Every structure is written in C-alpha cells, then in structure tokens.
Coordinates of C-alpha atoms and ligand atoms in Angstrom, one line a residue:
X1 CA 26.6 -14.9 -23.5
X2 CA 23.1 -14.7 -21.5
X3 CA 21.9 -18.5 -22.2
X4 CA 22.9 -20.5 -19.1
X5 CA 20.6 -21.3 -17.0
X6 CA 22.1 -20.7 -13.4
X7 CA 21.3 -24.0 -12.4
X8 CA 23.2 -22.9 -8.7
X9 CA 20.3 -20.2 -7.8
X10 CA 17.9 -22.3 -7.6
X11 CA 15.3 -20.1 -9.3
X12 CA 12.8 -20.6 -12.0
X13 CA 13.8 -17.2 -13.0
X14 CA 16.9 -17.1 -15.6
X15 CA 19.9 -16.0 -14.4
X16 CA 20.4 -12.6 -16.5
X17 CA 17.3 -11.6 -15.4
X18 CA 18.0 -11.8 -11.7
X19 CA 18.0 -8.1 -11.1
X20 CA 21.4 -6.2 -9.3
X21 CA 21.6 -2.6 -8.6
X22 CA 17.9 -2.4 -9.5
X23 CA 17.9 -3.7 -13.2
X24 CA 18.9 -6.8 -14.7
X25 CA 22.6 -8.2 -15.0
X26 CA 21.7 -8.6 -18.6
X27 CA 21.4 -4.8 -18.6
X28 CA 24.6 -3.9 -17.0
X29 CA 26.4 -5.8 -19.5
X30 CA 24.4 -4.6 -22.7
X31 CA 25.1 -0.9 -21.7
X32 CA 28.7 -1.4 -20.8
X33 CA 28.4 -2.6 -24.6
X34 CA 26.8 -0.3 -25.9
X35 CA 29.6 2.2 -24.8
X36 CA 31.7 0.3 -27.0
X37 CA 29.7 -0.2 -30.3
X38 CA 26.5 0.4 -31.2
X39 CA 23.6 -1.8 -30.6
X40 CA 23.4 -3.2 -34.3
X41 CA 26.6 -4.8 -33.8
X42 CA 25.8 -6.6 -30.3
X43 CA 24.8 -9.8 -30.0
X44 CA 22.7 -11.8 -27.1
X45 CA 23.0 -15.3 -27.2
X46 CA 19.6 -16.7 -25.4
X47 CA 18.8 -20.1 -24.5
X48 CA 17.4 -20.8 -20.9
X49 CA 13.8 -18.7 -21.2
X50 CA 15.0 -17.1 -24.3
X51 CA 11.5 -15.5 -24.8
X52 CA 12.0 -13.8 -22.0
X53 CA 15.8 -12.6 -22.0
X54 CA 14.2 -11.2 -25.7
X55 CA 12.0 -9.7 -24.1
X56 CA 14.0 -8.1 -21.5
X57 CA 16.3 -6.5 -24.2
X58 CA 14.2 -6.0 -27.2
X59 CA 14.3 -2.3 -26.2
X60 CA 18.0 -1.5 -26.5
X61 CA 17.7 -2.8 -29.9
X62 CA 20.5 -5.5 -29.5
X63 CA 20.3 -8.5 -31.6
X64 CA 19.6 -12.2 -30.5
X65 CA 20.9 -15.5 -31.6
X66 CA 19.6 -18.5 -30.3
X67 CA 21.6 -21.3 -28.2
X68 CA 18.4 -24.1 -28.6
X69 CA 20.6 -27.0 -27.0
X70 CA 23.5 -25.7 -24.6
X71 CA 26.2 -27.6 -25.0
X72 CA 29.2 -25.1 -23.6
X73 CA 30.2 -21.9 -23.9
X74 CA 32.1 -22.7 -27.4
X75 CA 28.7 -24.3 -28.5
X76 CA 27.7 -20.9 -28.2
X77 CA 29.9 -19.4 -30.6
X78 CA 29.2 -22.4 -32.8
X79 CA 25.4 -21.6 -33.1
X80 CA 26.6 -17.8 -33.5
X81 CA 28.9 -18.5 -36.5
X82 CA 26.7 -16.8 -39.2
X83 CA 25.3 -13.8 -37.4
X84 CA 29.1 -13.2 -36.4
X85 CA 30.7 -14.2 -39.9
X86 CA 31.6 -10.8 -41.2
X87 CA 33.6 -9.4 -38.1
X88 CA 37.1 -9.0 -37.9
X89 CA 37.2 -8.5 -33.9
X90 CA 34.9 -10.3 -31.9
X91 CA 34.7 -9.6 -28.1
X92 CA 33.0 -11.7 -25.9
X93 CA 31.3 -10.4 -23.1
X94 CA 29.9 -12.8 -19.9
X95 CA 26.1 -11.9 -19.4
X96 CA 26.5 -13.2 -15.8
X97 CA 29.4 -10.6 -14.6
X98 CA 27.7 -7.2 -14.4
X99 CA 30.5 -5.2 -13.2
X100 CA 33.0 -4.7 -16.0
X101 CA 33.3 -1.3 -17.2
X102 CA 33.8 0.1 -20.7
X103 CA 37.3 1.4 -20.0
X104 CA 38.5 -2.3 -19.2
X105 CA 36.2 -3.9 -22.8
X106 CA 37.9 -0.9 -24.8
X107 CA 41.8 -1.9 -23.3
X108 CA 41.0 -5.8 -23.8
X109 CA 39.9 -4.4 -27.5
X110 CA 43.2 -2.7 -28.0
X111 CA 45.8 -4.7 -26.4
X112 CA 44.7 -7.5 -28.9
X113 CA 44.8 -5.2 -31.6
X114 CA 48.5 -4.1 -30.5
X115 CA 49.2 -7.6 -29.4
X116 CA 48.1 -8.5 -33.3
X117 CA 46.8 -11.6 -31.0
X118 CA 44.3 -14.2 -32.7
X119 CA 42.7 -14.7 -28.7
X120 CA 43.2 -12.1 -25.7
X121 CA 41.8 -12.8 -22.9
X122 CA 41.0 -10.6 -19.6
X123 CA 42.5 -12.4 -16.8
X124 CA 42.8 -11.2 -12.9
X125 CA 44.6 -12.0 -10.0
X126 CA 42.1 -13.4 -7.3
X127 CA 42.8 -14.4 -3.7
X128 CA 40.3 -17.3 -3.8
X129 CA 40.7 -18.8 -7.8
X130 CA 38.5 -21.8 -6.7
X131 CA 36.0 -22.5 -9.7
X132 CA 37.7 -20.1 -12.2
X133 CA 39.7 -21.5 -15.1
X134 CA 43.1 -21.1 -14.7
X135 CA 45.8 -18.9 -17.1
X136 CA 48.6 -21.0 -17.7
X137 CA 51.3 -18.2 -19.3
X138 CA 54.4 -19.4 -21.2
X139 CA 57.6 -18.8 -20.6
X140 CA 57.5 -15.0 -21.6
X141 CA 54.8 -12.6 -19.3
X142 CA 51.9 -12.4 -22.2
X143 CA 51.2 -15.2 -24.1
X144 CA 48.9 -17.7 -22.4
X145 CA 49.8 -21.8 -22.9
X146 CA 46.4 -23.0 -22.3
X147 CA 42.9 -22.3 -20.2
X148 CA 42.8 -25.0 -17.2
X149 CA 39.1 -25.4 -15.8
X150 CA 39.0 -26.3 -11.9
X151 CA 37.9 -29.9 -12.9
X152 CA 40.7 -30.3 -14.5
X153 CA 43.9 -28.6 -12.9
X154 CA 46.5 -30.4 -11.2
X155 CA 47.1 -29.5 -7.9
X156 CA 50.1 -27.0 -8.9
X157 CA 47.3 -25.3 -11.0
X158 CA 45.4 -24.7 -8.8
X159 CA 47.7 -22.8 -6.7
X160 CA 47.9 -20.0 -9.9
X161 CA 45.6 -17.1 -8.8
X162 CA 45.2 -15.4 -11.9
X163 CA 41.8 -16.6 -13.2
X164 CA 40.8 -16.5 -16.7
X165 CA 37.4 -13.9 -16.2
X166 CA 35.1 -15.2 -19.1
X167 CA 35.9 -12.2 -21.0
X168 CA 38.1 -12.3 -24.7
X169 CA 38.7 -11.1 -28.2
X170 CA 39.2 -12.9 -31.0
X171 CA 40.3 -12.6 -34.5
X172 CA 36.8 -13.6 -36.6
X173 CA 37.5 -15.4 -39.0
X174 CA 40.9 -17.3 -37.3
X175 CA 37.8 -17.9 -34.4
X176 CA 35.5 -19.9 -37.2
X177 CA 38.4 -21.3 -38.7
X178 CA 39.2 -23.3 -35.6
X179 CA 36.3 -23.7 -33.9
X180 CA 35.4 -27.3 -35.1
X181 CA 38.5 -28.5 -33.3
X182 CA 37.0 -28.4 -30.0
X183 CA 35.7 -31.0 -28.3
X184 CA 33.3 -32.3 -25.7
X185 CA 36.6 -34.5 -24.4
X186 CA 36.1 -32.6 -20.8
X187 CA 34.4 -33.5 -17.2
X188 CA 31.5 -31.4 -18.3
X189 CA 31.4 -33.1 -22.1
X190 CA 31.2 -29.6 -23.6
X191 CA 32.5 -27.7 -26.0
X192 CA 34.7 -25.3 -23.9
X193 CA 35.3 -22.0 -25.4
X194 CA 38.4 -22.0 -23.2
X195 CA 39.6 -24.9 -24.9
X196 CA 40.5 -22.5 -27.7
X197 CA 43.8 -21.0 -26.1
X198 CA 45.5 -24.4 -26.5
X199 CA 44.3 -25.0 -29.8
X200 CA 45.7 -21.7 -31.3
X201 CA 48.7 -22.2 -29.5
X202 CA 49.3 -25.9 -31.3
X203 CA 48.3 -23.4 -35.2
X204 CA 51.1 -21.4 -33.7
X205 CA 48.7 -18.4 -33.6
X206 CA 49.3 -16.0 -31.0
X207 CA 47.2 -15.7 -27.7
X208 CA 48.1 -13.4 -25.0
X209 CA 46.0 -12.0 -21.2
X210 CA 46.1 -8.3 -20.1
X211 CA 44.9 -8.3 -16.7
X212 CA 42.4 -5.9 -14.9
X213 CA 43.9 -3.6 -12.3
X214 CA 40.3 -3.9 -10.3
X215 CA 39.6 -7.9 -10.1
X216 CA 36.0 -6.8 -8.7
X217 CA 34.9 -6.0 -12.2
X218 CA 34.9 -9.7 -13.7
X219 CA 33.2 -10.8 -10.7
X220 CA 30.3 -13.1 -12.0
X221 CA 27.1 -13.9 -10.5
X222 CA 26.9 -17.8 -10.1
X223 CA 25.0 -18.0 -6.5
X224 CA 22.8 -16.0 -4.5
X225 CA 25.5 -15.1 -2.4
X226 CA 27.8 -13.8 -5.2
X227 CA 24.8 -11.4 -6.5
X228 CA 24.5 -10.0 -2.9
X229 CA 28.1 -9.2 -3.3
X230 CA 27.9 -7.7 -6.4
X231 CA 24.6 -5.9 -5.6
X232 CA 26.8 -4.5 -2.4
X233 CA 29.3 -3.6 -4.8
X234 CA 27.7 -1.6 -7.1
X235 CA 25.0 0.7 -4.5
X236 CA 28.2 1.3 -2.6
X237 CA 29.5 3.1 -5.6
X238 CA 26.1 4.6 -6.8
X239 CA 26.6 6.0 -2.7
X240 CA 30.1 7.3 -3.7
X241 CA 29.1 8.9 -7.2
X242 CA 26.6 10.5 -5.2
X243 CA 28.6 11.4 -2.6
X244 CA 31.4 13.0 -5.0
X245 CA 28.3 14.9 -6.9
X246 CA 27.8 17.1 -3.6
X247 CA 24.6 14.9 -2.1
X248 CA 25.3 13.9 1.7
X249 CA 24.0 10.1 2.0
X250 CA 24.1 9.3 5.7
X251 CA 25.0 5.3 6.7
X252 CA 24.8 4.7 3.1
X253 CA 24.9 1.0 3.7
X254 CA 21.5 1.5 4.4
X255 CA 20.2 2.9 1.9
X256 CA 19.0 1.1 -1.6
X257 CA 19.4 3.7 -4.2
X258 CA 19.1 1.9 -7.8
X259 CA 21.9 2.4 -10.5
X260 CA 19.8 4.9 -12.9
X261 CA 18.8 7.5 -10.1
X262 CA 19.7 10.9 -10.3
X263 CA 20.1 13.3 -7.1
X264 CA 20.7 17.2 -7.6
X265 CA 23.8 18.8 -5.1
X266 CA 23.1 19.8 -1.2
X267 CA 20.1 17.0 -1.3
X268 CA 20.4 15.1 2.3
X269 CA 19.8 11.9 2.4
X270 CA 18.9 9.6 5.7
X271 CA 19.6 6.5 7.1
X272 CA 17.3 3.7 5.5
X273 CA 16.1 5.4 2.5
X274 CA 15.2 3.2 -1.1
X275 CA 15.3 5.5 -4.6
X276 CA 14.4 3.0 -7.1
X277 CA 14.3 2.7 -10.8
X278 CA 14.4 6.1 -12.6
X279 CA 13.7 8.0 -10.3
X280 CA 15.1 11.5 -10.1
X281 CA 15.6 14.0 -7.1
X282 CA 15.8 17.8 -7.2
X283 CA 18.9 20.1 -5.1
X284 CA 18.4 20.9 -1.6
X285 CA 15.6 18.3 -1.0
X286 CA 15.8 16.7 2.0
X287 CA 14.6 12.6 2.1
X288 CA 13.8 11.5 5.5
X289 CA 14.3 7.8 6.8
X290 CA 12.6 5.1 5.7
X291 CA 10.9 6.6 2.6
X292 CA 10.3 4.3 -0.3
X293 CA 10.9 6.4 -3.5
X294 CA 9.8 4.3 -7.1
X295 CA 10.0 6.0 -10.9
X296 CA 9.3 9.4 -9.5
X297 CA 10.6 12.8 -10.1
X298 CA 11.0 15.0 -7.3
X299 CA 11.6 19.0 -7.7
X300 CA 14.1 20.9 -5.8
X301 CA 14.1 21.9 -2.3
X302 CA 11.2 19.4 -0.8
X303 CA 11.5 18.0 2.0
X304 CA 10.0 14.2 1.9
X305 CA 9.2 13.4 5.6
X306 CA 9.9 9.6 7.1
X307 CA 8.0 6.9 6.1
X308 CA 6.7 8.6 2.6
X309 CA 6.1 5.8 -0.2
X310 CA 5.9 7.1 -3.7
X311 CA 5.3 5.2 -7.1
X312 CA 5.2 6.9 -10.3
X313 CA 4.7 10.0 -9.3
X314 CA 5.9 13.6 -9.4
X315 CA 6.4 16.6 -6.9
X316 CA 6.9 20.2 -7.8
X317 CA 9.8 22.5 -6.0
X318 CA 9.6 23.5 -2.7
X319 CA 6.7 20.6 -1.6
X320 CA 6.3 19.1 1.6
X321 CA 5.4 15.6 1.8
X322 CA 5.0 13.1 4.9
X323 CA 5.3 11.4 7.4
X324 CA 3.5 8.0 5.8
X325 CA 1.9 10.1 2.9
X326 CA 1.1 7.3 0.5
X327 CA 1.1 8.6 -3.4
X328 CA 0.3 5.9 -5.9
X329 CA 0.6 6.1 -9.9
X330 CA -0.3 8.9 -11.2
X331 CA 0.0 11.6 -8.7
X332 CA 1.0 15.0 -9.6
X333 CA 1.6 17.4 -6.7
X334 CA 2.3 21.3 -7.3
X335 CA 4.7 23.6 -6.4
X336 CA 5.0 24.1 -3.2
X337 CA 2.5 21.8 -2.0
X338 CA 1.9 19.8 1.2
X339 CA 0.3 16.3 1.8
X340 CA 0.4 15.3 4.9
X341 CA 0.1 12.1 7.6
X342 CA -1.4 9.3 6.5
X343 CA -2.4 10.7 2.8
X344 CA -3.6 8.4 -0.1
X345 CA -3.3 9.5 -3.2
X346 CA -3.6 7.7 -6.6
X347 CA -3.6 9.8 -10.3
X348 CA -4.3 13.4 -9.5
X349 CA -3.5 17.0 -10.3
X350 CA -2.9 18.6 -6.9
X351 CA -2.2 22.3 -7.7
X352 CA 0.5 24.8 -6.1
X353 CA 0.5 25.6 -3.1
X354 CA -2.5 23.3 -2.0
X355 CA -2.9 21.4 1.1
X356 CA -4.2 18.1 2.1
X357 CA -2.7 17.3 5.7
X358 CA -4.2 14.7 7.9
X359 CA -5.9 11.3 6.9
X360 CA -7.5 11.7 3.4
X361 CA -8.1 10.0 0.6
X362 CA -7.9 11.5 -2.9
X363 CA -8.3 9.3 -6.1
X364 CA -8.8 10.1 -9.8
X365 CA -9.4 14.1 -8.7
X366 CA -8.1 17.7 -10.5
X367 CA -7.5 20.2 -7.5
X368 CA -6.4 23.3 -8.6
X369 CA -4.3 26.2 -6.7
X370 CA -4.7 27.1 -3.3
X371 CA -7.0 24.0 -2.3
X372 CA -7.2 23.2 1.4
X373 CA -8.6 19.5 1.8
X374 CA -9.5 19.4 5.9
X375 CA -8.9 16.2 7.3
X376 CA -10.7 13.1 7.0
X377 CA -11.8 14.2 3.2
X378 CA -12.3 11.1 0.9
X379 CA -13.0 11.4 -2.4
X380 CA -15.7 8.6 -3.1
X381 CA -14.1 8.0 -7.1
X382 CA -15.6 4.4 -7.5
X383 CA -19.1 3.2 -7.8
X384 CA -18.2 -0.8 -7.6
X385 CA -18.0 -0.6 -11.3
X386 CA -16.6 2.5 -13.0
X387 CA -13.9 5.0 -11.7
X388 CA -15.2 8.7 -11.4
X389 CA -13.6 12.1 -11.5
X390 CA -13.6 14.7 -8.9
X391 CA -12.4 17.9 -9.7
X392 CA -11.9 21.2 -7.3
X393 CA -11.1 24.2 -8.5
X394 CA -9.0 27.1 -7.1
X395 CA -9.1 28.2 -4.0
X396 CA -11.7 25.6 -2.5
X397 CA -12.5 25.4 1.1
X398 CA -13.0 21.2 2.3
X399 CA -13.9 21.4 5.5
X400 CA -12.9 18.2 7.7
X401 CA -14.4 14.4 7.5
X402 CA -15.9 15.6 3.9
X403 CA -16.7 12.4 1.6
X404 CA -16.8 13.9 -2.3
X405 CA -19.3 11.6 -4.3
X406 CA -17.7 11.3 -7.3
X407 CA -18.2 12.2 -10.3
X408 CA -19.0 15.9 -8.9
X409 CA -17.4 19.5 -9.5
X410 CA -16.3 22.0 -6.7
X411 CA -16.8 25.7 -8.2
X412 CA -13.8 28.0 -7.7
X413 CA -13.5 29.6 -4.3
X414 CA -16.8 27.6 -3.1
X415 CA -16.3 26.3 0.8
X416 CA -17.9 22.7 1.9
X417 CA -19.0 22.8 5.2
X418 CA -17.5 20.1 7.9
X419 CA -18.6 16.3 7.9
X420 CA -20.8 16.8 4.6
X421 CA -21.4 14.7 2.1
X422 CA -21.4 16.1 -1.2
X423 CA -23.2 14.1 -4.1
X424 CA -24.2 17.3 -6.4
X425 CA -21.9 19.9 -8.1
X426 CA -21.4 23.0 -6.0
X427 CA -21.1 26.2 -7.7
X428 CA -18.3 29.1 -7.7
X429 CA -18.2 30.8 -4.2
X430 CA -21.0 28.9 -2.8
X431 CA -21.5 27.3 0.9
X432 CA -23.0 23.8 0.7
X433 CA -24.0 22.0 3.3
X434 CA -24.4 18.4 3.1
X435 CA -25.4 17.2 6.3
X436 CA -28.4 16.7 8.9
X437 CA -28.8 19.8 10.9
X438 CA -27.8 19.7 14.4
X439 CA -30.8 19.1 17.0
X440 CA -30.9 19.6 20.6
X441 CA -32.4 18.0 23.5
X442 CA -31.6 20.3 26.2
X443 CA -31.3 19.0 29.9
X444 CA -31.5 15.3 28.2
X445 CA -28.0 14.3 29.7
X446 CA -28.4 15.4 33.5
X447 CA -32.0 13.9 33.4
X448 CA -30.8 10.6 32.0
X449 CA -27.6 10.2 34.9
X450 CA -30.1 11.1 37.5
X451 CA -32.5 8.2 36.3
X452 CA -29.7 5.6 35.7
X453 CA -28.3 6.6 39.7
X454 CA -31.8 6.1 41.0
X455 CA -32.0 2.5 39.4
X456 CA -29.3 1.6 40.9
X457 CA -30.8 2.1 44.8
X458 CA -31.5 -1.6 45.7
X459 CA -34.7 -1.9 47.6
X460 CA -34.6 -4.9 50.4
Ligands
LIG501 C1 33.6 -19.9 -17.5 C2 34.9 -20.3 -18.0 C3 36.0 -20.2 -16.9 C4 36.0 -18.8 -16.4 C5 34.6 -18.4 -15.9 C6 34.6 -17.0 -15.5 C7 34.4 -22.0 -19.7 C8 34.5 -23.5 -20.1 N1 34.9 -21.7 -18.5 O1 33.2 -20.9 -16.5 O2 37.3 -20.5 -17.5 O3 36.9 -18.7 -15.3 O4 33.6 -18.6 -17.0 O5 33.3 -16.6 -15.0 O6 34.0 -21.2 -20.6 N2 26.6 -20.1 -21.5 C9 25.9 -20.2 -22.7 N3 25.8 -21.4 -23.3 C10 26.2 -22.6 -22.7 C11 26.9 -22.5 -21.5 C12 27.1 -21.2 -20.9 O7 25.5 -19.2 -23.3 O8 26.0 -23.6 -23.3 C13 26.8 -18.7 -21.0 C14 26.3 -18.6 -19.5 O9 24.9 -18.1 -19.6 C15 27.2 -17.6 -18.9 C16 28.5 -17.8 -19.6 O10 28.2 -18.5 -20.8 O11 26.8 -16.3 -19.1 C17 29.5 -18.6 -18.8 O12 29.0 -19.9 -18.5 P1 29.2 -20.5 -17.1 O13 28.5 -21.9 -17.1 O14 28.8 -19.6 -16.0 O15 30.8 -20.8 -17.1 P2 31.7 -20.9 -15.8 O16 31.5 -22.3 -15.2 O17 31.5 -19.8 -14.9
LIG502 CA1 29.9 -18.0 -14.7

C-alpha cells in the first residue's frame, strides 16, 4: 500500500518516496518482497503522485494498480479486487514501514497457512501503542476479536499494547467475498481494512495474530521524526553488518553509509564519513574523515585522505587521493595513482601510477601512465560553447602553473616547461615552451629605492 499521502510530513513530496537509509521507503518494502515472490506477483497500490511512485518502481518490474479516490485502506483492496482475483494468499505489505524483513513476511505467510486462518495479522507489543489500532484477542491466545483504531478504543483499549502493525494475510477469495461489508461507519468515514477482523469473526471464519519478536520492524514512518528513527535504525545496522564483515567503522553514529554500499575486510573507516548510493569500497582502504563518497567504486588498499568528495567515479588499487581532492562524474583514476590537495577533476582517464598533486584542474582529458601534472595545471576544456579534449600521453612532464588549451595532444614522454601556455599539439619527447622569455633589467631595483628615498627628503 504506497498511496497515502502523508498528510503529517508536511511535504509536497509523497511519502514512499521520502528516502531512508539512502533509497526510498518504497524500495525497502518492494525488495523485502521481492525476497518473497517474484516481482510479477507484487502489487503497488499508487494514488497520491502516482506518476511518480510509477516511476520510482518501474525498474523492479512490480506491478501498479491505481487508488484514484482514497477512501481507506480497505478502499484500497477494493480498487485492487481484479488485479488480485486469482490469488489464493494475499499478503499485505505497509509501503510506509520500511523495516520489516523477509524472515518475519515468510512466518506471517506460514502461520496463516498452519493457522488455515481466513486473516492473520502481524501484531507487536509496543511500549507507546498511542495511534496504532489495537488487537483485541479472544478468549484463547491466537484468534483476534476485532481491530480497534485509537479513535475509537475505550479507555481499557487503550491500555492493550499489542498494536496491530499494518501488515496481514488473507485468504483471496474469502477477502473479495467479504469485502463489500465494510463500511465508512468510522471517525475517519473510511473503509477500514481493519474493519475486516470483526467481520470474519461474525462469518465465523477464523482470524488469528503471530507477533514479531523485534517490534522495531513494523515501525512506520508517519512524521519526520519517525523517519529519523527509522533512518537511525537502519545505518546503525548497515554499521553493524559492516562491522561483523571485518571493516572497523570508528563513532559509527557519525557516519552516513547508505543501505546498498559494499566495503571489502580490514577497510578503516573514520569518524564523519558519508558512502552513498552504490558505492563500493575495496579491502585495506583506509577513508579519512569527512569524505563524501557518491556511486563510486573504490579499489583495494587506497587511502582516501579527509575531506575528499567523489561522484560517479572510480579509483584503481593502491591510489592515493586527498585532502579536498574534488573528482566529479566521470573520473577514472589508475592504479596506484595520486591526486592531490585541492584537485578538480570531472570525466577523465588518469593512468597508473600518475600524479597530479597540488591545485589543478583537469576536465574532459586522457592521461596515460606515468603522467606528472605540476601544480597549478588547468586544463582549458571549454571554449564558452563546446567542451574540448585534452589528452597526454605516457610519461609526460607538466611543469607547474601550465594552462592546456584544449583541444590539444601531449606526445608521449614530451615535457612542458613551467607557467606555459600550450595552444598547439606538442610532439613525442619534445620541450615546448609556451611563454615570454625572461628579460632583465640589471641594477633596476637598487636604482629605483635610492630614487624613491631621495623623494622623500623634504626641503624647507
Ligand atoms: C493503519 C491501521 C492501524 C495500524 C497502522 C499500522 C487502518 C484503518 N488502520 O493505520 O490499525 O495500527 O496502520 O501502521 O488500516 N493507504 C492507501 N489508501 C488509502 C489510505 C491509506 O493506500 O486510502 C496506504 C497508505 O499509503 C499507507 C497504508 O495504507 O501506506 C496505511 O495507511 P495509514 O493512513 O498510514 O494508516 P494508519 O493510520 O497508520
Ligand atoms: Ca501508517
């Protein structure tokens, strides 16, 4: 169920779509489903912005079924009835509560099966129940009475902790059979889906609540506050997964480290470091404080100096990157590589073992192998209108404070003297020299203090 619109976040974003660990709640949910059946037999129900929560799934090839008019969360399994008709099970998931796991969906699945239940729901003991609906149980431990929503509970239901978590299975077709009982007759005037407990229980049809051992789990997302929980939650266990694959993560709770990273054994990670989205880090890399790491793939054993921001971007083994080098998309760095302080770098080849170490700028360039780039060197790729390529081959010699005038071609083993500017290719093994030549006034400086002292004698 992904159609609500989360009225209590006060966004104009939908609510699925607000993004926890890194990626949307939607997406938690849809791949704890997809560890249960395939993706041909899941179903999103979209309403709020469903363009966009269609959008936002469309690659995990899930289906969608449209909730137009929300009118509660049994109005969405109303509007579902004919994409849904030919099941026998049917669980529904909450697309707000992005913790459950697919141990706890597969034991819900079973115990109904065992149960031979018509409606199981997942219910957990909380210490604070306020706002859940409440599990009112018979007589004997697992069958459930009825579903009681805050609005509605007495006073003595309210004091029952076990919450009903927005999570069930039903029997199909007993589901369609009785759905056009339920009514709008509620403080909301919806059709509660919760409402279904009672009316099973007055067809004399079974319905019965296994509880989760971790109530953290069915945890949804209603307010901002709730997501920062949750968001806590789960980066605290990324930390420990981490931690339990052989990677040291120091102060962890600083650290953002997204849900899909991957980090290779004896990789140290500081205080204060973000790995976000996809990105993937070799073994014994070290990743210094306050580095920024996006979708990029580092190789083993690099050590990634403070302040480093990467985006899209990949680093061979044995690298050295840092402090503050700045690598936008695109940037390929070689084995055993350095960049250095206060390093640009946007879509390039920079070949093994190359260097680029103080203050430079290189954009839209091929370096080969065994490159130095002196300090100061900017690579002049844009004209005001079109991006231009610089390429240097192996073993090329930038001398400091060089500005490459792009597009132009650096011949293999050819050296560029300091502070030139170079605006024509230069071929293998040459020397080019792209500056004015030094002249020199000699005596000029003593000459010019002695006249300046003299003009400063003040004559009565
Ligand atoms: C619901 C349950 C409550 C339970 C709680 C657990 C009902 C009436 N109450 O309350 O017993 O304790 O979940 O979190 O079901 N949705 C739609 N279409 C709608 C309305 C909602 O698709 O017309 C979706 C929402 O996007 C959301 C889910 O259904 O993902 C639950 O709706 P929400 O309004 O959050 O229900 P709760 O008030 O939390
Ligand atoms: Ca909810």
């Amino acid at each position: 169920m992904a159609a609500g619109k989360g009225t209590r976040l006060k966004s104009k974003h939908p609510k699925v779509l607000h993004e926890i660990g890194g990626k949307p709640i939607l997406a938690h949910v849809i791949a704890t489903a997809q560890k249960v059946v395939p993706a041909q037999h899941i179903f999103v129900i979209i309403g709020h912005e469903a363009e966009r929560v269609r959008e936002a799934v469309a690659a995990t090839g899930v289906n969608c079924v449209r909730h137009g008019e929300q009118r509660g969360t049994g109005h969405a399994r109303m509007v579902a009835r004919e994409a849904l008709s030919g099941y026998d099970q049917i669980i529904v998931l909450s697309g707000d509560a992005p913790l459950i796991t697919a141990e706890t969906v597969k034991k819900l699945s079973e115990f109904h099966t065992t149960q031979r239940a018509t409606m199981t729901l997942l219910s957990a003991d909380l210490d604070n129940p306020h706002g859940y609906g409440r599990v009112i149980r018979k007589g004997n431990a697992t069958d459930v009475q009825a579903i009681v929503e805050e609005k509605a509970a007495t006073s003595k239901q309210k004091k029952v902790r076990e919450i009903n978590s927005g999570f069930y299975a039903f029997s199909g077709p007993a589901l369609y059979e009785h759905i056009d009982s339920l009514s709008t007759d509620n403080a909301h005037g919806e059709y509660y889906l919760t409402d279904m407990a009672g009316i099973f229980n007055r067809a004399r049809k079974k319905v019965v609540a296994i509880k989760t051992a971790d109530a953290g789990e069915v945890l949804g997302s209603n307010t901002r506050a709730e997501m920062m929980m949750l968001d806590a939650r789960l980066r605290l266990a990324k930390c420990r997964a981490l931690l339990d694959a052989g990677v040291t993560v120091f102060y962890p709770h600083t650290c953002v480290i997204d849900s899909d990273v991957e980090v290779g054994a004896d990789t140290v990670i500081e205080p204060f470091v973000q790995l976000l989205g996809q990105t993937k880090v070799g073994a014994d890399c070290r990743i210094r404080s306050y580095s920024v790491i996006t979708n990029s793939v580092i190789g083993d054993r690099v050590v990634v100096k403070p302040g480093t921001i990467m985006e899209d971007s990949r680093v061979g083994a044995g690298a050295t990157l840092g402090p503050y080098t700045h690598m936008r998309p695109g940037s390929e760095v070689g084995e055993g590589a350095h960049l250095g302080n206060f390093v640009e770098t946007k879509k390039i080849k920079l070949g093994k073992g190359s260097k680029a170490n103080h203050l430079t700028y290189l954009g839209d360039a091929e370096i080969g192998d065994g490159v130095n780039i002196g300090a100061g060197t900017i690579t002049c790729n844009y004209d005001g209108v079109n991006k231009h390529k610089t390429v240097i081959e192996d073993g090329v010699f930038v001398g400091s404070d060089s500005t490459l005038v792009a597009p132009v071609r650096l011949g293999r083993g050819s050296y560029v003297a300091a502070a030139s500017c170079i605006t024509d290719d230069v071929p293998a093994d040459a020397l080019a020299f792209g500056r004015a030549r030094q002249s020199l006034k000699e005596g000029w400086a003593k000459a010019t203090r002695e006249k300046r002292r003299s003009s400063l004698v003040v004559t009565p």
